[in-house]
Amino acid sequence: SISAHAKKYINLNGSNYLNLSSNNYLGLADSAYLKQSAISAIEKFGCSSCASRLVSGNFEIYNELESTIAQFKHTQKALVLNAGYVANLTLLQALAKDAVVFSDKLNHASIVDGILLSRAKFHRYAHCDIEMLEKLLKKETANKIIVTDTIFSMDGDAAPLKEIVSLAKHYDAFVIVDEAHATGIFGEGRGYAYQKGVSRDIDCHMGTFSKALGSFGAYIASSELVIDYLINNARGFIFSTALPPAVIGANLASIDYVLKNPQLGKNLLSISENIRQYLKKLGFDVGNSVSQIIPVILKTNEAVLKAQKLLITKGIFVGAIRPPTVPKNTSRLRISLRADLDENDLELIKDAFAYLGNIL
C-alpha cells in the first residue's frame, strides 16, 4: 500500500521513494498556506453547504473564487464545478448538443464522454493534425466547436493553439481548451493559451485545482453569456451539492500563491527540459514532450512493468501506463516532475534511468 501519495517522497510498503507519479506539480497539496486558508473557511462556513448552489448552497466565498478566476484567466466570468471530469462533461453536454464537435484524438476521456452525452455529431482528428482538422471543418456547415487539451496528460506535448485559433476564426468555430495540466505552470500559471498569446482568442477555458494548484475542483472561464447559460442549463452544476468551503478556501489560496510566485512554473519547465534532454541522450523515446510530463515509451506491457520495478530498486516510483489508457504498443513510464525537486533528487533520477538504460 502507498501512503503520503502527493508528497515528494511516498511510502510504499514501509520504504520511501521519490514520487514521480503525482500531479502535485508545484508541491502545493501539503502547503501550510493552502491548509490555513482551508481551515479558516471551515471555521467561517462549516464543513459543507449541503445543497446545490442554486438552492441554498451559495456562500460568498464561492463568488469570491469565481471573480478571482475570471481575473486570473482574463475572462468576463467564471464558474466553479466539482471536478475536472464533471466540468468537461457538463460543459460539452450543455454547449455541444446543437453543434458539430471536432476533438483531438488524444483528448481526455471526460471530453469524449461529454461529447457523447451531448449526442452531437463529432469528428476526432488525428493528434495535433491541423491539416486533417481543416479538411473536416470544410465539410461542415453547422455550428462548430473545436475542443482540445492544451498539454496532453500521457504525452506531455502541446496542442498547436495558434493554428487552431487561426482555423477557428476562418471557419467560425467556437474553441474550448482543457488547461488541466497547464494551469499553474505555463504562462505565469495562467495556462498554455496565455503563454502562446492566444488566451483572449479562446472562447472557453477549463482548468482544474487538483493538479498543480494542489487542491480539488475545476473551473470554466468564459464570457458572461456562456457562463450564465451554463448556470441555467448545465446539469452537472445545477444538480450537484457545492464543493465544501474548505476546498474553496484552499483554491483561493492556490491562485494567490501562484500569482505571488509566477516563476514556479518556469522553474519546473527548466527542470523538465534538463531531465528530458538527459533521457534523450540515454536513447529513451520521450515523444514530443514539452512539459513537466515526460513519457518514456517502452512499447510493451512487459517492458514497462519491468522498468517500473527496476526503478523502485533505485528509490524512484513512476507510474506504468498501459492500454487502454494509451494506444496499443505505446506502453510507457509516465514521469511527472515537480517544482520541489532539488539537485540531489535530479541526480537520483538521472542515475536511476542510466541504470535502467543499461539493463533494458
CSV table of C-alpha atoms in Angstrom, one decimal:
chain,number,residue,atom,x,y,z
A,1,SER,CA,0.0,0.0,0.0
A,2,ILE,CA,1.0,3.6,-0.6
A,3,SER,CA,0.9,6.5,1.9
A,4,ALA,CA,1.7,10.2,1.5
A,5,HIS,CA,0.5,9.9,-2.1
A,6,ALA,CA,1.1,13.6,-3.1
A,7,LYS,CA,4.2,14.4,-1.2
A,8,LYS,CA,7.7,14.4,-2.8
A,9,TYR,CA,8.5,11.1,-1.1
A,10,ILE,CA,5.9,8.4,-0.8
A,11,ASN,CA,5.9,5.4,1.5
A,12,LEU,CA,5.4,2.1,-0.3
A,13,ASN,CA,5.2,-1.0,1.9
A,14,GLY,CA,7.3,0.7,4.6
A,15,SER,CA,10.0,2.2,2.4
A,16,ASN,CA,10.4,5.8,1.0
A,17,TYR,CA,10.6,6.5,-2.7
A,18,LEU,CA,10.9,9.7,-4.8
A,19,ASN,CA,7.4,10.3,-6.1
A,20,LEU,CA,7.3,10.9,-9.9
A,21,SER,CA,3.8,9.7,-10.3
A,22,SER,CA,1.7,12.5,-8.7
A,23,ASN,CA,0.1,15.5,-10.5
A,24,ASN,CA,1.1,17.7,-7.5
A,25,TYR,CA,3.4,19.6,-9.9
A,26,LEU,CA,4.1,22.6,-7.7
A,27,GLY,CA,4.1,20.7,-4.4
A,28,LEU,CA,1.2,22.7,-3.0
A,29,ALA,CA,-1.0,19.9,-1.8
A,30,ASP,CA,0.7,19.9,1.6
A,31,SER,CA,1.3,23.6,1.7
A,32,ALA,CA,0.7,25.3,5.0
A,33,TYR,CA,-0.6,28.4,3.1
A,34,LEU,CA,-3.4,26.3,1.5
A,35,LYS,CA,-4.1,24.4,4.6
A,36,GLN,CA,-4.6,27.5,6.7
A,37,SER,CA,-6.9,29.0,4.1
A,38,ALA,CA,-8.9,25.8,4.2
A,39,ILE,CA,-9.1,25.8,8.0
A,40,SER,CA,-10.3,29.4,8.0
A,41,ALA,CA,-13.0,28.6,5.5
A,42,ILE,CA,-14.2,25.7,7.7
A,43,GLU,CA,-14.3,27.9,10.8
A,44,LYS,CA,-16.4,30.5,9.0
A,45,PHE,CA,-18.7,28.4,6.8
A,46,GLY,CA,-18.6,24.9,8.3
A,47,CYS,CA,-17.9,21.6,6.5
A,48,SER,CA,-20.5,21.6,3.8
A,49,SER,CA,-23.0,23.7,2.0
A,50,CYS,CA,-25.4,20.7,2.0
A,51,ALA,CA,-27.2,22.0,-1.1
A,52,SER,CA,-26.9,22.9,-4.8
A,53,ARG,CA,-25.7,26.5,-5.2
A,54,LEU,CA,-29.0,27.3,-7.0
A,55,VAL,CA,-30.9,26.3,-3.9
A,56,SER,CA,-29.1,27.5,-0.7
A,57,GLY,CA,-25.5,26.3,-1.1
A,58,ASN,CA,-24.0,29.5,-2.5
A,59,PHE,CA,-21.8,31.1,0.2
A,60,GLU,CA,-20.0,34.4,-0.5
A,61,ILE,CA,-16.7,32.6,-0.7
A,62,TYR,CA,-17.8,30.8,-3.9
A,63,ASN,CA,-18.5,34.1,-5.6
A,64,GLU,CA,-15.1,35.4,-4.5
A,65,LEU,CA,-13.4,32.4,-6.1
A,66,GLU,CA,-15.2,32.8,-9.4
A,67,SER,CA,-14.3,36.5,-9.5
A,68,THR,CA,-10.7,35.7,-8.8
A,69,ILE,CA,-10.6,33.0,-11.5
A,70,ALA,CA,-12.1,35.4,-14.1
A,71,GLN,CA,-9.4,37.9,-13.3
A,72,PHE,CA,-6.7,35.2,-13.3
A,73,LYS,CA,-7.9,34.0,-16.8
A,74,HIS,CA,-8.7,37.4,-18.2
A,75,THR,CA,-12.3,36.5,-18.9
A,76,GLN,CA,-15.6,38.2,-18.1
A,77,LYS,CA,-16.9,35.5,-15.8
A,78,ALA,CA,-16.1,32.0,-14.3
A,79,LEU,CA,-17.9,29.0,-12.8
A,80,VAL,CA,-16.6,26.5,-10.3
A,81,LEU,CA,-17.6,22.9,-10.6
A,82,ASN,CA,-16.9,19.8,-8.5
A,83,ALA,CA,-14.1,18.1,-10.6
A,84,GLY,CA,-12.4,18.3,-14.0
A,85,TYR,CA,-14.3,15.3,-15.3
A,86,VAL,CA,-17.6,16.9,-14.2
A,87,ALA,CA,-16.6,20.3,-15.8
A,88,ASN,CA,-15.9,18.8,-19.2
A,89,LEU,CA,-19.0,16.5,-19.1
A,90,THR,CA,-21.2,19.5,-18.0
A,91,LEU,CA,-19.7,22.0,-20.5
A,92,LEU,CA,-20.0,19.8,-23.5
A,93,GLN,CA,-23.4,18.3,-22.6
A,94,ALA,CA,-24.7,21.9,-22.4
A,95,LEU,CA,-23.0,23.6,-25.3
A,96,ALA,CA,-22.5,20.9,-28.0
A,97,LYS,CA,-26.0,19.5,-28.4
A,98,ASP,CA,-26.7,21.7,-31.5
A,99,ALA,CA,-23.2,21.7,-32.9
A,100,VAL,CA,-20.7,19.6,-34.7
A,101,VAL,CA,-17.7,18.9,-32.5
A,102,PHE,CA,-14.0,18.5,-33.6
A,103,SER,CA,-11.9,16.7,-30.9
A,104,ASP,CA,-8.3,15.8,-30.8
A,105,LYS,CA,-7.9,12.0,-30.8
A,106,LEU,CA,-5.9,12.1,-27.6
A,107,ASN,CA,-8.2,14.4,-25.6
A,108,HIS,CA,-9.0,13.3,-22.1
A,109,ALA,CA,-11.8,10.8,-21.6
A,110,SER,CA,-14.0,13.4,-19.9
A,111,ILE,CA,-14.1,15.4,-23.2
A,112,VAL,CA,-15.0,12.3,-25.2
A,113,ASP,CA,-17.7,11.4,-22.6
A,114,GLY,CA,-19.1,14.9,-22.7
A,115,ILE,CA,-19.4,14.9,-26.4
A,116,LEU,CA,-21.2,11.5,-26.3
A,117,LEU,CA,-23.6,12.7,-23.6
A,118,SER,CA,-24.5,15.7,-25.8
A,119,ARG,CA,-25.4,13.4,-28.7
A,120,ALA,CA,-23.7,15.9,-31.0
A,121,LYS,CA,-22.2,14.9,-34.3
A,122,PHE,CA,-18.4,14.8,-33.8
A,123,HIS,CA,-15.2,14.2,-35.6
A,124,ARG,CA,-11.9,13.0,-34.0
A,125,TYR,CA,-9.0,14.4,-35.8
A,126,ALA,CA,-5.5,12.8,-35.6
A,127,HIS,CA,-3.5,14.0,-32.7
A,128,CYS,CA,-2.4,17.7,-33.3
A,129,ASP,CA,-3.1,17.2,-37.1
A,130,ILE,CA,-4.0,20.7,-38.3
A,131,GLU,CA,-4.4,19.6,-41.9
A,132,MET,CA,-6.9,16.9,-41.0
A,133,LEU,CA,-8.8,19.3,-38.8
A,134,GLU,CA,-9.1,21.8,-41.6
A,135,LYS,CA,-10.4,19.2,-44.0
A,136,LEU,CA,-13.0,18.2,-41.5
A,137,LEU,CA,-14.0,21.8,-40.8
A,138,LYS,CA,-14.5,22.4,-44.5
A,139,LYS,CA,-17.1,19.6,-44.7
A,140,GLU,CA,-19.5,21.0,-42.1
A,141,THR,CA,-21.8,24.0,-42.3
A,142,ALA,CA,-23.5,23.7,-38.9
A,143,ASN,CA,-22.3,25.4,-35.7
A,144,LYS,CA,-18.7,24.2,-35.0
A,145,ILE,CA,-16.9,23.6,-31.7
A,146,ILE,CA,-13.2,22.7,-31.6
A,147,VAL,CA,-12.1,21.2,-28.3
A,148,THR,CA,-8.6,20.2,-27.2
A,149,ASP,CA,-6.3,19.6,-24.3
A,150,THR,CA,-3.5,22.2,-24.2
A,151,ILE,CA,-1.0,19.9,-22.5
A,152,PHE,CA,-1.8,16.2,-23.1
A,153,SER,CA,-1.7,14.1,-19.9
A,154,MET,CA,0.0,11.0,-21.2
A,155,ASP,CA,2.4,12.5,-23.7
A,156,GLY,CA,3.3,15.9,-22.2
A,157,ASP,CA,3.1,17.5,-25.6
A,158,ALA,CA,1.2,20.6,-26.5
A,159,ALA,CA,-1.7,21.4,-28.9
A,160,PRO,CA,-0.9,23.8,-31.8
A,161,LEU,CA,-3.1,26.5,-30.3
A,162,LYS,CA,-2.1,29.3,-32.7
A,163,GLU,CA,-3.0,27.2,-35.7
A,164,ILE,CA,-6.3,26.1,-34.1
A,165,VAL,CA,-7.3,29.7,-33.3
A,166,SER,CA,-6.5,30.7,-36.9
A,167,LEU,CA,-8.7,27.9,-38.3
A,168,ALA,CA,-11.5,28.7,-35.8
A,169,LYS,CA,-11.5,32.3,-37.0
A,170,HIS,CA,-11.6,31.3,-40.6
A,171,TYR,CA,-14.3,28.6,-40.2
A,172,ASP,CA,-16.3,30.5,-37.5
A,173,ALA,CA,-15.7,27.8,-34.8
A,174,PHE,CA,-16.1,28.1,-31.0
A,175,VAL,CA,-12.9,27.0,-29.2
A,176,ILE,CA,-12.8,25.1,-25.9
A,177,VAL,CA,-9.5,24.3,-24.2
A,178,ASP,CA,-8.7,22.0,-21.3
A,179,GLU,CA,-5.8,23.5,-19.3
A,180,ALA,CA,-5.8,20.8,-16.6
A,181,HIS,CA,-2.1,20.0,-16.9
A,182,ALA,CA,-1.0,23.6,-17.9
A,183,THR,CA,-2.7,25.7,-15.1
A,184,GLY,CA,-0.3,26.8,-12.5
A,185,ILE,CA,2.7,26.1,-14.8
A,186,PHE,CA,2.6,27.8,-18.2
A,187,GLY,CA,2.1,31.5,-18.8
A,188,GLU,CA,3.0,32.5,-15.2
A,189,GLY,CA,0.4,30.0,-14.1
A,190,ARG,CA,-2.4,31.2,-16.2
A,191,GLY,CA,-2.1,28.4,-18.7
A,192,TYR,CA,-0.6,27.4,-22.1
A,193,ALA,CA,-3.1,29.6,-24.1
A,194,TYR,CA,-1.8,32.6,-22.2
A,195,GLN,CA,1.8,31.7,-22.8
A,196,LYS,CA,1.2,31.3,-26.5
A,197,GLY,CA,-0.6,34.7,-26.7
A,198,VAL,CA,-4.0,33.4,-27.7
A,199,SER,CA,-5.8,33.4,-24.4
A,200,ARG,CA,-8.3,36.1,-25.5
A,201,ASP,CA,-9.0,34.2,-28.7
A,202,ILE,CA,-10.2,31.1,-26.8
A,203,ASP,CA,-13.9,31.1,-26.2
A,204,CYS,CA,-13.9,28.8,-23.2
A,205,HIS,CA,-11.2,27.7,-20.8
A,206,MET,CA,-11.5,24.7,-18.5
A,207,GLY,CA,-8.9,24.0,-15.8
A,208,THR,CA,-8.6,22.1,-12.5
A,209,PHE,CA,-7.4,22.8,-9.0
A,210,SER,CA,-6.4,19.2,-8.4
A,211,LYS,CA,-3.1,19.2,-10.1
A,212,ALA,CA,-0.5,22.0,-9.9
A,213,LEU,CA,-2.8,24.0,-7.7
A,214,GLY,CA,-2.8,21.3,-5.1
A,215,SER,CA,-6.5,21.2,-4.1
A,216,PHE,CA,-9.7,20.0,-5.8
A,217,GLY,CA,-12.5,21.0,-8.1
A,218,ALA,CA,-12.5,22.7,-11.5
A,219,TYR,CA,-13.3,26.0,-13.2
A,220,ILE,CA,-14.8,27.1,-16.5
A,221,ALA,CA,-13.8,30.7,-17.6
A,222,SER,CA,-15.6,32.4,-20.5
A,223,SER,CA,-17.9,35.2,-21.5
A,224,GLU,CA,-20.7,36.4,-19.3
A,225,LEU,CA,-23.2,35.0,-21.9
A,226,VAL,CA,-21.6,31.5,-21.8
A,227,ILE,CA,-21.3,31.3,-18.0
A,228,ASP,CA,-24.9,32.5,-17.5
A,229,TYR,CA,-26.1,29.9,-20.0
A,230,LEU,CA,-24.2,27.1,-18.1
A,231,ILE,CA,-25.6,28.2,-14.7
A,232,ASN,CA,-29.1,27.7,-16.1
A,233,ASN,CA,-28.5,24.7,-18.4
A,234,ALA,CA,-25.5,22.7,-17.1
A,235,ARG,CA,-26.9,19.7,-15.3
A,236,GLY,CA,-23.6,18.8,-13.6
A,237,PHE,CA,-23.7,22.2,-11.9
A,238,ILE,CA,-27.5,22.5,-11.3
A,239,PHE,CA,-27.9,19.1,-9.6
A,240,SER,CA,-24.7,18.9,-7.6
A,241,THR,CA,-24.1,19.9,-4.0
A,242,ALA,CA,-21.5,22.7,-3.9
A,243,LEU,CA,-17.9,21.9,-3.1
A,244,PRO,CA,-17.0,22.1,0.6
A,245,PRO,CA,-16.0,25.5,1.9
A,246,ALA,CA,-12.6,24.2,2.9
A,247,VAL,CA,-11.9,23.3,-0.8
A,248,ILE,CA,-12.9,26.7,-1.9
A,249,GLY,CA,-10.6,28.3,0.7
A,250,ALA,CA,-7.7,26.2,-0.5
A,251,ASN,CA,-8.5,27.1,-4.1
A,252,LEU,CA,-8.4,30.8,-3.4
A,253,ALA,CA,-5.0,30.4,-1.6
A,254,SER,CA,-3.6,28.4,-4.5
A,255,ILE,CA,-4.3,31.1,-7.1
A,256,ASP,CA,-3.0,33.7,-4.7
A,257,TYR,CA,0.2,31.7,-4.2
A,258,VAL,CA,0.8,31.2,-8.0
A,259,LEU,CA,0.2,34.9,-8.6
A,260,LYS,CA,2.8,35.8,-5.9
A,261,ASN,CA,5.3,33.2,-7.2
A,262,PRO,CA,4.9,33.3,-11.0
A,263,GLN,CA,8.4,31.9,-11.5
A,264,LEU,CA,7.5,28.4,-10.1
A,265,GLY,CA,6.1,27.1,-13.4
A,266,LYS,CA,9.1,28.4,-15.4
A,267,ASN,CA,11.5,26.8,-12.9
A,268,LEU,CA,9.6,23.5,-13.2
A,269,LEU,CA,9.8,23.6,-17.0
A,270,SER,CA,13.5,24.3,-16.8
A,271,ILE,CA,14.0,21.2,-14.6
A,272,SER,CA,11.8,19.2,-17.1
A,273,GLU,CA,13.9,20.2,-20.1
A,274,ASN,CA,17.1,19.2,-18.2
A,275,ILE,CA,15.7,15.7,-17.5
A,276,ARG,CA,14.2,15.3,-20.9
A,277,GLN,CA,17.5,16.1,-22.7
A,278,TYR,CA,19.3,13.6,-20.4
A,279,LEU,CA,16.8,10.9,-21.2
A,280,LYS,CA,17.2,11.5,-24.9
A,281,LYS,CA,21.0,11.2,-24.6
A,282,LEU,CA,20.4,7.8,-23.0
A,283,GLY,CA,18.4,6.8,-26.0
A,284,PHE,CA,15.0,6.8,-24.5
A,285,ASP,CA,11.9,7.7,-26.6
A,286,VAL,CA,10.2,10.7,-24.8
A,287,GLY,CA,7.9,11.5,-27.7
A,288,ASN,CA,7.2,15.2,-28.2
A,289,SER,CA,7.0,16.2,-24.6
A,290,VAL,CA,7.4,20.0,-23.9
A,291,SER,CA,6.2,20.0,-20.3
A,292,GLN,CA,6.6,18.5,-16.8
A,293,ILE,CA,5.1,15.3,-18.1
A,294,ILE,CA,7.7,13.1,-19.8
A,295,PRO,CA,6.7,9.7,-21.2
A,296,VAL,CA,9.4,7.0,-21.6
A,297,ILE,CA,7.8,4.9,-24.3
A,298,LEU,CA,8.9,1.3,-24.0
A,299,LYS,CA,6.1,-0.2,-26.2
A,300,THR,CA,5.2,-3.4,-24.4
A,301,ASN,CA,3.5,-4.0,-21.1
A,302,GLU,CA,6.2,-6.4,-20.0
A,303,ALA,CA,9.0,-3.9,-20.6
A,304,VAL,CA,7.2,-1.1,-18.8
A,305,LEU,CA,6.3,-3.2,-15.7
A,306,LYS,CA,9.9,-4.5,-15.6
A,307,ALA,CA,11.2,-0.9,-15.8
A,308,GLN,CA,8.9,0.2,-13.0
A,309,LYS,CA,10.2,-2.5,-10.7
A,310,LEU,CA,13.8,-1.7,-11.5
A,311,LEU,CA,13.3,2.0,-10.8
A,312,ILE,CA,11.8,1.1,-7.4
A,313,THR,CA,15.0,-0.7,-6.5
A,314,LYS,CA,16.8,2.6,-7.2
A,315,GLY,CA,14.4,4.6,-4.9
A,316,ILE,CA,12.0,6.0,-7.5
A,317,PHE,CA,8.3,5.4,-8.0
A,318,VAL,CA,7.0,6.1,-11.6
A,319,GLY,CA,3.6,5.2,-13.0
A,320,ALA,CA,3.5,2.3,-15.5
A,321,ILE,CA,0.9,3.3,-18.1
A,322,ARG,CA,-0.6,0.7,-20.4
A,323,PRO,CA,-3.5,0.3,-22.8
A,324,PRO,CA,-6.4,1.2,-22.8
A,325,THR,CA,-5.1,4.4,-21.2
A,326,VAL,CA,-2.7,4.8,-24.1
A,327,PRO,CA,-2.8,3.3,-27.6
A,328,LYS,CA,-1.6,-0.3,-28.2
A,329,ASN,CA,2.2,-0.7,-28.4
A,330,THR,CA,2.9,2.6,-26.6
A,331,SER,CA,3.1,1.4,-23.0
A,332,ARG,CA,5.2,3.8,-21.1
A,333,LEU,CA,6.6,5.1,-17.8
A,334,ARG,CA,4.9,8.5,-17.2
A,335,ILE,CA,7.4,10.7,-15.4
A,336,SER,CA,5.6,13.5,-13.6
A,337,LEU,CA,8.1,16.1,-12.4
A,338,ARG,CA,7.6,18.7,-9.7
A,339,ALA,CA,8.9,22.1,-8.7
A,340,ASP,CA,10.2,21.0,-5.3
A,341,LEU,CA,12.8,18.6,-6.7
A,342,ASP,CA,16.3,19.6,-5.6
A,343,GLU,CA,19.8,18.8,-7.1
A,344,ASN,CA,20.0,15.5,-5.1
A,345,ASP,CA,16.7,14.4,-6.5
A,346,LEU,CA,17.7,15.2,-10.0
A,347,GLU,CA,20.9,13.2,-9.7
A,348,LEU,CA,18.9,10.3,-8.3
A,349,ILE,CA,16.6,10.4,-11.3
A,350,LYS,CA,19.5,10.6,-13.7
A,351,ASP,CA,21.4,7.7,-12.0
A,352,ALA,CA,18.2,5.6,-11.9
A,353,PHE,CA,17.5,6.0,-15.6
A,354,ALA,CA,21.1,5.5,-16.6
A,355,TYR,CA,20.9,2.2,-14.7
A,356,LEU,CA,17.6,1.4,-16.4
A,357,GLY,CA,19.1,2.1,-19.8
A,358,ASN,CA,21.9,-0.4,-19.2
A,359,ILE,CA,19.5,-3.1,-18.2
A,360,LEU,CA,16.8,-2.8,-20.8
